[in-house]
CSV table of C-alpha atoms and ligand atoms in Angstrom, one decimal:
chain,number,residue,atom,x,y,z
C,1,UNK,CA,7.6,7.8,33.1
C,2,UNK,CA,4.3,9.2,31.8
C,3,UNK,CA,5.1,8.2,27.8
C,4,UNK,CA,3.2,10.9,26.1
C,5,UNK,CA,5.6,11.0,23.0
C,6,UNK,CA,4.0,8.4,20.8
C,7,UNK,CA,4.5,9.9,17.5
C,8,UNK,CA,8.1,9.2,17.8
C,9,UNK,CA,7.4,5.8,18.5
C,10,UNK,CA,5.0,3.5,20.7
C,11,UNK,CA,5.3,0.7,23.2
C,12,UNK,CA,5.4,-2.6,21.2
C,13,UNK,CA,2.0,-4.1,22.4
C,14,UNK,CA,2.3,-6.9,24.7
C,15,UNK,CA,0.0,-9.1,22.4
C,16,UNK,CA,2.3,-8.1,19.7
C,17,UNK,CA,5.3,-9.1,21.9
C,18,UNK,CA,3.7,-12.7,22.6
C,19,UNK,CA,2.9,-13.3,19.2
C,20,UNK,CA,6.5,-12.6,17.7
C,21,UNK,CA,8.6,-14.7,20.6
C,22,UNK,CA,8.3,-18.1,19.3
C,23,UNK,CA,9.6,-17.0,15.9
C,24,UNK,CA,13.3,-16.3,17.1
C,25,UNK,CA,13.9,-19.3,18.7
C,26,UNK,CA,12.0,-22.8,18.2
C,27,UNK,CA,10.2,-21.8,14.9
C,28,UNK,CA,13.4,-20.0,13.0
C,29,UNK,CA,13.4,-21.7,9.8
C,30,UNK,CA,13.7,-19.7,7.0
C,31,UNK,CA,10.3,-18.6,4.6
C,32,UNK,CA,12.0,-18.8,1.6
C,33,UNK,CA,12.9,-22.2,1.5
C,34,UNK,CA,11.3,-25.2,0.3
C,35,UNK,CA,8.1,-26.1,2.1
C,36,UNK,CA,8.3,-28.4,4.8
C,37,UNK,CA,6.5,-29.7,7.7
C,38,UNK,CA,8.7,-27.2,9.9
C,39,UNK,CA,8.5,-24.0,8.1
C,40,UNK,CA,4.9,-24.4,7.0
C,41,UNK,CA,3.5,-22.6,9.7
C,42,UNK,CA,6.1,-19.9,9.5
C,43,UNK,CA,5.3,-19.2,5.4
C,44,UNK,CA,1.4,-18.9,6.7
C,45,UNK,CA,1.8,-16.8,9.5
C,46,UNK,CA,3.7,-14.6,6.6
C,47,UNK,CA,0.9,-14.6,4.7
C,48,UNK,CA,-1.2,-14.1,7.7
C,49,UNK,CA,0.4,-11.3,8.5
C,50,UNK,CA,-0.3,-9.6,4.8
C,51,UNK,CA,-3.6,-10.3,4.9
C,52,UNK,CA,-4.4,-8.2,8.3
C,53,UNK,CA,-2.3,-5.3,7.1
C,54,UNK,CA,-4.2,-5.6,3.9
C,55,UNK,CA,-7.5,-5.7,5.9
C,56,UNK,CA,-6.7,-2.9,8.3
C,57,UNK,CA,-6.6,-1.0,5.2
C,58,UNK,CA,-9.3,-1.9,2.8
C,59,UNK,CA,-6.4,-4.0,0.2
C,60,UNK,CA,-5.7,-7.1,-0.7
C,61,UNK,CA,-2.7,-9.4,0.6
C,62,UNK,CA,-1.0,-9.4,-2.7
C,63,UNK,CA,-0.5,-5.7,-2.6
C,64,UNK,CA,1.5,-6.2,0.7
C,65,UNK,CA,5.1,-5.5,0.3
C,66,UNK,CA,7.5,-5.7,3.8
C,67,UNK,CA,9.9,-3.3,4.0
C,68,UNK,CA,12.2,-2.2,7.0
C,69,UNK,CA,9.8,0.7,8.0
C,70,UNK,CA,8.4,4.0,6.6
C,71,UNK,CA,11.3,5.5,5.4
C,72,UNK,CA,12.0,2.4,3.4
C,73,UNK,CA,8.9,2.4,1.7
C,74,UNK,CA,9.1,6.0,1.0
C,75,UNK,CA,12.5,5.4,-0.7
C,76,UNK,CA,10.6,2.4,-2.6
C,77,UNK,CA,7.4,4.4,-3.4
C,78,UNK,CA,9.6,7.3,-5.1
C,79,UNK,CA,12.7,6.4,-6.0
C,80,UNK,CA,11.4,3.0,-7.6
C,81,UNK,CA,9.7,5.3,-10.0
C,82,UNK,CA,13.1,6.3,-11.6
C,83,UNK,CA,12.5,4.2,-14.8
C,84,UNK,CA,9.8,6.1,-15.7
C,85,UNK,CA,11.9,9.2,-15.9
C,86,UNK,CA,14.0,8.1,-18.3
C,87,UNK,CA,11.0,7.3,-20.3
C,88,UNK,CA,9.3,11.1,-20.4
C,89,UNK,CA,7.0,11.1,-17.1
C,90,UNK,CA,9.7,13.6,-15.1
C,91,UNK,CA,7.3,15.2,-12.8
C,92,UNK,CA,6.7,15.0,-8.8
C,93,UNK,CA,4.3,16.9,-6.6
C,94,UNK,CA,4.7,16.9,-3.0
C,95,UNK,CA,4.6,19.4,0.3
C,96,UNK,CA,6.9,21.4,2.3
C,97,UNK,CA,5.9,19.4,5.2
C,98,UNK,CA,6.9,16.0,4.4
C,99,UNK,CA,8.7,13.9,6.6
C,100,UNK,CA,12.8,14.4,5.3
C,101,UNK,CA,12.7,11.1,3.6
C,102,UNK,CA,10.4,12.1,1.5
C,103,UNK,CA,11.7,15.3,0.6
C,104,UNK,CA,15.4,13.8,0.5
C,105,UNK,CA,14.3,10.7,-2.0
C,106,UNK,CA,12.2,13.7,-3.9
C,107,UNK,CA,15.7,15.9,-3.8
C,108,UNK,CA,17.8,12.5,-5.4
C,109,UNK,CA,15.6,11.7,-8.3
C,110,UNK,CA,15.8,15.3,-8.8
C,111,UNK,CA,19.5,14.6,-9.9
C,112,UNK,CA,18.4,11.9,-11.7
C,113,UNK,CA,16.6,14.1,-13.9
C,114,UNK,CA,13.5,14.5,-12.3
C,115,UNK,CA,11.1,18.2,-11.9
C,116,UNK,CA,9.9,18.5,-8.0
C,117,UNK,CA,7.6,21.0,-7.7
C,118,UNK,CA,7.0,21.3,-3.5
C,119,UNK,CA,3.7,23.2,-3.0
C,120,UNK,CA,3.3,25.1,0.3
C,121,UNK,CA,1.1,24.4,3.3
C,122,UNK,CA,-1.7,27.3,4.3
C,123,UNK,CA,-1.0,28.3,7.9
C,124,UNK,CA,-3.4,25.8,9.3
C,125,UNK,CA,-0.9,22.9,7.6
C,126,UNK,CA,-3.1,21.7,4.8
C,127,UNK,CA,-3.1,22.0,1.3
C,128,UNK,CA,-6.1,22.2,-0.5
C,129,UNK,CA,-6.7,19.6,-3.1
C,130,UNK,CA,-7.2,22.9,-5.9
C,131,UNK,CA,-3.8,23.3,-5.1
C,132,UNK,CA,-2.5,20.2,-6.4
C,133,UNK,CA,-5.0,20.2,-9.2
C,134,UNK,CA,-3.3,23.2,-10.7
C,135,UNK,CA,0.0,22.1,-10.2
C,136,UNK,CA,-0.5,18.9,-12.1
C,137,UNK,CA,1.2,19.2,-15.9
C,138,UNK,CA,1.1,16.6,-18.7
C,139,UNK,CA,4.3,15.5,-17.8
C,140,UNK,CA,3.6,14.8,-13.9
C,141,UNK,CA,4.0,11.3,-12.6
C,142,UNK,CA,3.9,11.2,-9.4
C,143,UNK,CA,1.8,12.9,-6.2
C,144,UNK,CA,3.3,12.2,-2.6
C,145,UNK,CA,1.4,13.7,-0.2
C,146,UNK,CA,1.0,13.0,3.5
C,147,UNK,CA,-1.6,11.5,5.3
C,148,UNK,CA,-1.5,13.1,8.9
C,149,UNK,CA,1.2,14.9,9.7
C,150,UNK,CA,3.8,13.8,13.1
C,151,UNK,CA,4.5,17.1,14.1
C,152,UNK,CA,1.0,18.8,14.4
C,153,UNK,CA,-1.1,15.6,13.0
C,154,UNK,CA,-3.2,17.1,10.5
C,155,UNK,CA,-4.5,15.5,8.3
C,156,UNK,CA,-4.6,16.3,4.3
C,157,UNK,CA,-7.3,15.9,2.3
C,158,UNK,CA,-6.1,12.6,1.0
C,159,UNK,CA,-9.6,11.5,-0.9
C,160,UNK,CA,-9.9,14.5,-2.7
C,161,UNK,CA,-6.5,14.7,-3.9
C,162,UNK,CA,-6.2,11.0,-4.9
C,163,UNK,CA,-9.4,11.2,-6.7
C,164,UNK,CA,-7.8,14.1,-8.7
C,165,UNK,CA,-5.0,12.4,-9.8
C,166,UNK,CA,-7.0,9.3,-11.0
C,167,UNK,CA,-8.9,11.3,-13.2
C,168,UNK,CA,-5.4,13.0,-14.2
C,169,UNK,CA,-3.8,9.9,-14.4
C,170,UNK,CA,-0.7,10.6,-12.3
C,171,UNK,CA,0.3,8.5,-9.4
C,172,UNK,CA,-0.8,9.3,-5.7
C,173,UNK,CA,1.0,7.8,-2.8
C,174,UNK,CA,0.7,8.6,0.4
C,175,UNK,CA,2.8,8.3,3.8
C,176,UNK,CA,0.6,7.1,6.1
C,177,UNK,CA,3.0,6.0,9.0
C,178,UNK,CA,1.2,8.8,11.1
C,179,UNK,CA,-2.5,7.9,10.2
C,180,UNK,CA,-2.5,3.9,10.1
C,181,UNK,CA,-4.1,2.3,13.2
C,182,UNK,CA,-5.0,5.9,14.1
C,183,UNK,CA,-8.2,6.4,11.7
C,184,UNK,CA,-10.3,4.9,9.2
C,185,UNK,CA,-8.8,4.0,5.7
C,186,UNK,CA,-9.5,2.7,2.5
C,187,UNK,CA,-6.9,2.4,-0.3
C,188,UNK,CA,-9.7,1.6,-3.0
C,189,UNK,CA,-12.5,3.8,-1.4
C,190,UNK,CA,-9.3,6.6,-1.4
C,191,UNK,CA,-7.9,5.8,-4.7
C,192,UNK,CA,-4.5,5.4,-2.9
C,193,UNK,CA,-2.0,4.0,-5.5
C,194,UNK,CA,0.7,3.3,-2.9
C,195,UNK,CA,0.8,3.8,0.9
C,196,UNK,CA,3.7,3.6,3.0
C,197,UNK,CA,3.1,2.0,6.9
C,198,UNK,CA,5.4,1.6,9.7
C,199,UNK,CA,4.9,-1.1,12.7
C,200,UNK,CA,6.6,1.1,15.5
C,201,UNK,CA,3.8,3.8,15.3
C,202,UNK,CA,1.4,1.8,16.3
C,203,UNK,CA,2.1,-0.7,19.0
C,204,UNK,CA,4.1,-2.9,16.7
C,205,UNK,CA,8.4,-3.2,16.5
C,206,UNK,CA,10.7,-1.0,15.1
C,207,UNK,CA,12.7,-2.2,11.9
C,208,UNK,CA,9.4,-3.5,9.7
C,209,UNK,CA,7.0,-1.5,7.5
C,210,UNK,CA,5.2,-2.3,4.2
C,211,UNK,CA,4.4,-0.5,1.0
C,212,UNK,CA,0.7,-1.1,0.0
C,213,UNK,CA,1.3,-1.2,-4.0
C,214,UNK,CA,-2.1,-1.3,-6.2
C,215,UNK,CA,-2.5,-4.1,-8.5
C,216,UNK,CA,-4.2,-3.3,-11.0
C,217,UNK,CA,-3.5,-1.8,-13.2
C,218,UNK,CA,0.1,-2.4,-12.6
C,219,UNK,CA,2.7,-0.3,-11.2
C,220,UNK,CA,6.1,-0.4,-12.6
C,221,UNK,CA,8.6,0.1,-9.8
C,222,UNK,CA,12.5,-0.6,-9.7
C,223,UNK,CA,13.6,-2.4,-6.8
C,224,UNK,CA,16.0,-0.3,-4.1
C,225,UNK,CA,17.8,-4.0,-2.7
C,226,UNK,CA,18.3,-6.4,-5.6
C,227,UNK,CA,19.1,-10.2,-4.5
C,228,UNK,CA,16.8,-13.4,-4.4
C,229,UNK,CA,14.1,-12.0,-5.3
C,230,UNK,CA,11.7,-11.9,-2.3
C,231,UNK,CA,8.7,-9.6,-1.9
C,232,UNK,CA,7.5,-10.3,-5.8
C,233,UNK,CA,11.1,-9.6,-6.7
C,234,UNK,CA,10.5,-5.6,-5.4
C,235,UNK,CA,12.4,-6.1,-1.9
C,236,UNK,CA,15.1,-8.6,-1.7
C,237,UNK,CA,16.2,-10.5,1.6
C,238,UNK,CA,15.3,-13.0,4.3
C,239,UNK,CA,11.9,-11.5,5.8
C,240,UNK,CA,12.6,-10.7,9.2
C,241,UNK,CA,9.5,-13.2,10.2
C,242,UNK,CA,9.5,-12.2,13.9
C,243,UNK,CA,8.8,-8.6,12.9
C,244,UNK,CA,6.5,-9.5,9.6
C,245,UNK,CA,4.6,-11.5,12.0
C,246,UNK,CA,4.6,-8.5,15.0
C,247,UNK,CA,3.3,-5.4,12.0
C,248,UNK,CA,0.4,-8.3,11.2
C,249,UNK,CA,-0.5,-8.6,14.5
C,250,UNK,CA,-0.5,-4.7,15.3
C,251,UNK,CA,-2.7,-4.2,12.4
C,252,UNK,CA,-5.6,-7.1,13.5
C,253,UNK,CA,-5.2,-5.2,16.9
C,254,UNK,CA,-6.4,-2.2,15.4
C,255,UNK,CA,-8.5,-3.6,13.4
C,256,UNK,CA,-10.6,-4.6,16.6
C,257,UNK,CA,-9.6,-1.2,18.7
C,258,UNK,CA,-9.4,1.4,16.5
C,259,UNK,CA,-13.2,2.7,17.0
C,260,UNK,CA,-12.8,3.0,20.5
C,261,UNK,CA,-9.2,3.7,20.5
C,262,UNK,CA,-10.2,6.7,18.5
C,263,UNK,CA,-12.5,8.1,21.3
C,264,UNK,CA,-10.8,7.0,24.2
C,265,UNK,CA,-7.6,9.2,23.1
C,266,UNK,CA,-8.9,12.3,21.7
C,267,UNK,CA,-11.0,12.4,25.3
C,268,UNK,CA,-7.6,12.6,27.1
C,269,UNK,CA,-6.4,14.6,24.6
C,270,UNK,CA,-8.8,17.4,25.5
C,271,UNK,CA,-8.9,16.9,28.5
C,272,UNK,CA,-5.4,17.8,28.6
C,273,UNK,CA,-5.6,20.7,26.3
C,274,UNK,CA,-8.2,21.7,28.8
C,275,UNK,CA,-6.0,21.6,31.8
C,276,UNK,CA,-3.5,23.1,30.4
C,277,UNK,CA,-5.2,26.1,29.1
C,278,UNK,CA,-6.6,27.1,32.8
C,279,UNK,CA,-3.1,26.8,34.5
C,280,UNK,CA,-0.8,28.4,31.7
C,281,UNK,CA,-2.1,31.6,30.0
C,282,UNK,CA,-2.1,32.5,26.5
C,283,UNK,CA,-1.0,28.9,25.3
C,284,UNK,CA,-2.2,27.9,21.3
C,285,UNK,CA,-2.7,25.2,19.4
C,286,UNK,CA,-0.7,24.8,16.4
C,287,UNK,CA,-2.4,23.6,12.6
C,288,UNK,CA,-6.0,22.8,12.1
C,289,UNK,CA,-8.3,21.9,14.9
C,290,UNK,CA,-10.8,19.7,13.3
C,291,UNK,CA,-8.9,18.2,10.9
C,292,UNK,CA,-6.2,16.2,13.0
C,293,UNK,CA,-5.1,13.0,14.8
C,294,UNK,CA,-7.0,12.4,17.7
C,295,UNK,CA,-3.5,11.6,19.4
C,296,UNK,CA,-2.1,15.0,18.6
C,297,UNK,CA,-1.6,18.2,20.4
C,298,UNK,CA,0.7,20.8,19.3
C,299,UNK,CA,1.1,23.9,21.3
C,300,UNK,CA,2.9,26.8,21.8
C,301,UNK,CA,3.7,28.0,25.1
C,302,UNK,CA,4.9,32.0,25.3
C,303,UNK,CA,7.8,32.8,26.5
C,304,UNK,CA,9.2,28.9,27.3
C,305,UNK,CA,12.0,27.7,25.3
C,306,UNK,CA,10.7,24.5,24.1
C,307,UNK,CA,13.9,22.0,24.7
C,308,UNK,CA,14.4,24.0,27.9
C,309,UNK,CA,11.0,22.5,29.1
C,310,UNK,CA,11.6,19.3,27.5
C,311,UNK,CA,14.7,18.7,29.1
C,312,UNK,CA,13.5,20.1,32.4
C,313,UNK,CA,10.2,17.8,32.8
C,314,UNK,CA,10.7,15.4,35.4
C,315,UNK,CA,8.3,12.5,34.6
C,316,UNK,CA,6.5,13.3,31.1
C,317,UNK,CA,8.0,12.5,27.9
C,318,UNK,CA,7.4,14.9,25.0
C,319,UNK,CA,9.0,16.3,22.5
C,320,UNK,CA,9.6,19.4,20.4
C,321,UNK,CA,9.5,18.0,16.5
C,322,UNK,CA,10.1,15.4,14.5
C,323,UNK,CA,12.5,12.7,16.2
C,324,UNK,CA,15.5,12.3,13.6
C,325,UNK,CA,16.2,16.0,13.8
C,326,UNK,CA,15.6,17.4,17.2
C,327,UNK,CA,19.1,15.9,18.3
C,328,UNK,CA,20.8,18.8,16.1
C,329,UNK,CA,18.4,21.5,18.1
C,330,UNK,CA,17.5,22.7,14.6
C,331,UNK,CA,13.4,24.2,14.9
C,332,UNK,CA,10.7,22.8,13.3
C,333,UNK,CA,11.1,22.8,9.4
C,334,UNK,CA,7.6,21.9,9.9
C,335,UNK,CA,6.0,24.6,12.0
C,336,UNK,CA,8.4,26.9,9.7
C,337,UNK,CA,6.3,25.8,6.8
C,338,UNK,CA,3.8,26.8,8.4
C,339,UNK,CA,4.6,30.5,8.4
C,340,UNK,CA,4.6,30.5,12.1
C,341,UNK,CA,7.5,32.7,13.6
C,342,UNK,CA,10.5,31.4,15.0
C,343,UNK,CA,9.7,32.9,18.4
C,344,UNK,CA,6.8,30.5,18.6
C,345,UNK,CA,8.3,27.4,16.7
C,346,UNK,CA,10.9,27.6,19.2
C,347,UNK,CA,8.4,27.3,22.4
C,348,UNK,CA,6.5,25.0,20.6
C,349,UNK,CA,5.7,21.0,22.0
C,350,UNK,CA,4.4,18.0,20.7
C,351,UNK,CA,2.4,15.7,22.6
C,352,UNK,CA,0.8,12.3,21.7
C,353,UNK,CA,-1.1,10.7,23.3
C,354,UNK,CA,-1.3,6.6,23.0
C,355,UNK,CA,-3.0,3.3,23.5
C,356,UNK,CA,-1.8,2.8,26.7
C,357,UNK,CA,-2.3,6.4,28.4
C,358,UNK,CA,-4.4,7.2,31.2
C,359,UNK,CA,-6.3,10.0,32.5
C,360,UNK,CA,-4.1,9.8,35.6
C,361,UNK,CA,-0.8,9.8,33.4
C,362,UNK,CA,-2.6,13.2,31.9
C,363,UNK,CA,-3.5,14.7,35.6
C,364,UNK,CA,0.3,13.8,36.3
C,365,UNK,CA,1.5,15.3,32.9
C,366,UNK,CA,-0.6,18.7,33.6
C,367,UNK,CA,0.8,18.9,36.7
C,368,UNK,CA,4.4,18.4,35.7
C,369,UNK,CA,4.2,20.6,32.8
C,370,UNK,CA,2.2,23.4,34.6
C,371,UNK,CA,5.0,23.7,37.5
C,372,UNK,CA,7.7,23.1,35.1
C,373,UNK,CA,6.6,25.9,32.9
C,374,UNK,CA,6.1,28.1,36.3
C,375,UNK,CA,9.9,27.4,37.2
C,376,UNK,CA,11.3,28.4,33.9
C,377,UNK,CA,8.9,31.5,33.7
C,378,UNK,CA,10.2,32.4,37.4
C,379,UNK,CA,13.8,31.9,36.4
C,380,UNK,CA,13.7,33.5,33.1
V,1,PLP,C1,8.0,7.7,11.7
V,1,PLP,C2,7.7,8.3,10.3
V,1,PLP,C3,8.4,7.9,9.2
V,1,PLP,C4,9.6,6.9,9.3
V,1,PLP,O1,9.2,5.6,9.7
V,1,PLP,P1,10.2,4.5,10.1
V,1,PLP,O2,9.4,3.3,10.1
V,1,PLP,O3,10.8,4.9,11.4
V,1,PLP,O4,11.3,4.5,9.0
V,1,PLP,C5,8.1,8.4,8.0
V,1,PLP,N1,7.0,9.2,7.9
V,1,PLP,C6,6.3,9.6,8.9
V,1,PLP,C7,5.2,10.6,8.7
V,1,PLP,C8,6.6,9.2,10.2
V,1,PLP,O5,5.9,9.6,11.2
């Protein structure tokens, strides 16, 4: 299998792997507990664990919250916010391009009272940061605005925007599930006031994420799981340690890699872009070209129904959209957003590129795709 599908999800780094095992069986006990000799280690591997997220992204350990992946701390980041609602602040700002679970927990608090006001990409996939500036009313609370896209991996002018709603004082959180590990962040250099992250997009498991919540000043959110109180009473339940433990060691992995990671994979990803251009004519590359993941290429491919291909490839894994819809064969909402017509949503692929590709996985997947594409074309 040449894996080049890793926006979906990646390969759960063996390091990662090694670090997690002896947390399921010999050390099990639980974190919450009282301390004692035999869950000591486990409580500061915990805190361990926070404290290389936090670093991987310029926070502090305290501002750490575990959740059960991205789309939880979406639900967290926006939904929590429903007390203030009630209390005069109705009014949210985010893009057309959002991963569902944004636009769904945006599309809930709407019932709840709440004004959504969903501003629209340019054809490239950003949004400029004016944009938001002059959609921003008294009465606005919130601004939830990606970090890099997973269909085409653009990436938003996060800085800008964030710094506009500081000096607006409305909230700015980001989904970042995309963009963390990938490239450089800050939350304090970015004025990010939340940030959602998700292990499984970058070498860690699936089933953990955390919310990056500022400190100071304070944030009021409303829990989404009431119980024991865990997580500074914001996320109840056991921690899944293992997992806690896995996310923390992803992040210290990036941490170290990330510089050269960074390189390594846009290299390939040219380099494939490249190859794929000379054999198949008239291909093009969908959303911005300078301002994107290093991982991502998004393409359009004339005359090739997308699935078709993608069902048709014989070793390479890619995929045509985001993962939770493309089992219902619906096209892109995203490339939609875009503006781009259907014709070429629907011969569109995503590919992405990961830490564990190499350039002979990308001569493989050139070759693959190029005879693939010549078969359908032929047949067609
Ligand atoms: C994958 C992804 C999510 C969902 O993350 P999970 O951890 O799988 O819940 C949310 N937003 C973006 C941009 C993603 O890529």
């Amino acid at each position: 299998m040449i894996y080049l599908d890793n926006h979906s999800t990646t390969q759960v780094d063996k390091r990662v792997l090694k670090k997690m095992i002896p947390y399921f069986t010999e050390k099990f006990n639980n974190p919450h507990s009282q301390i004692t000799i035999h869950n000591q280690d486990i409580i500061f591997q915990i805190s361990e664990a926070r404290n290389k997220i936090a670093k991987l992204i310029g926070a502090e350990k305290e501002e750490i919250i575990f959740t059960s992946g991205a789309t939880e701390s979406n639900n967290l980041a926006i939904k929590g916010l429903k007390g203030h609602i009630l209390r005069g602040k109705n009014h949210f700002i985010s893009l057309n391009t959002e991963h569902k679970c944004v636009l769904e927990a945006l599309r809930k608090l709407e019932f709840e009272g709440a004004k959504v006001t969903i501003l629209k990409v340019k054809k490239n996939g950003l949004i400029d940061a004016d944009e938001v500036y002059k959609n921003i009313k008294k009465n606005t609370l919130l601004v939830s605005i990606m970090m890099a896209n997973n269909e085409t991996g653009v990436i938003q002018p996060i800085k800008k925007i964030a710094k506009i709603c500081k000096d607006k004082n409305v909230l700015f959180h980001t989904d970042a599930a995309q963009a963390v590990g990938k490239i450089d962040i800050n939350v304090k250099k970015m004025n990010i006031d939340m940030m959602s992250i998700s292990a499984h997009k970058f070498y860690g498991p699936k089933g953990v994420g955390a919310l990056y919540i500022r400190r100071f000043p304070r944030i009021r959110l409303s829990p989404l799981i009431d119980g024991g109180g865990q997580e500074v009473n914001l996320r109840s339940g056991t921690l899944p340690v293992p997992l806690c433990i896995g996310l923390g060691e992803a992040a210290k992995i990036s941490m170290l890699t990330l510089k050269k990671e960074k390189i390594k994979i846009s290299v390939l990803r040219d380099y494939l872009y490249k190859g794929l251009k000379t054999k198949i004519k008239n291909i093009s590359i969908n959303g911005d070209t300078k301002n994107r993941l290093p991982a991502n290429l998004n393409i359009s491919i004339p005359g090739i129904n997308s699935e078709l291909l993608i069902k048709s490839l014989k070793n390479t894994v890619i995929s045509s959209g985001s993962a939770c819809t493309s089992s219902s064969v619906e096209s892109s909402y995203v490339l939609s957003a875009m503006g781009l017509p259907k014709k070429k949503i629907d011969s569109s692929i995503r590919i992405g590129i990961g830490r564990f590709t190499t350039k002979s996985d990308i001569n493989h997947a050139i070759k693959d795709i190029t005879q693939t594409v010549g078969k359908l074309r032929v047949n067609g």
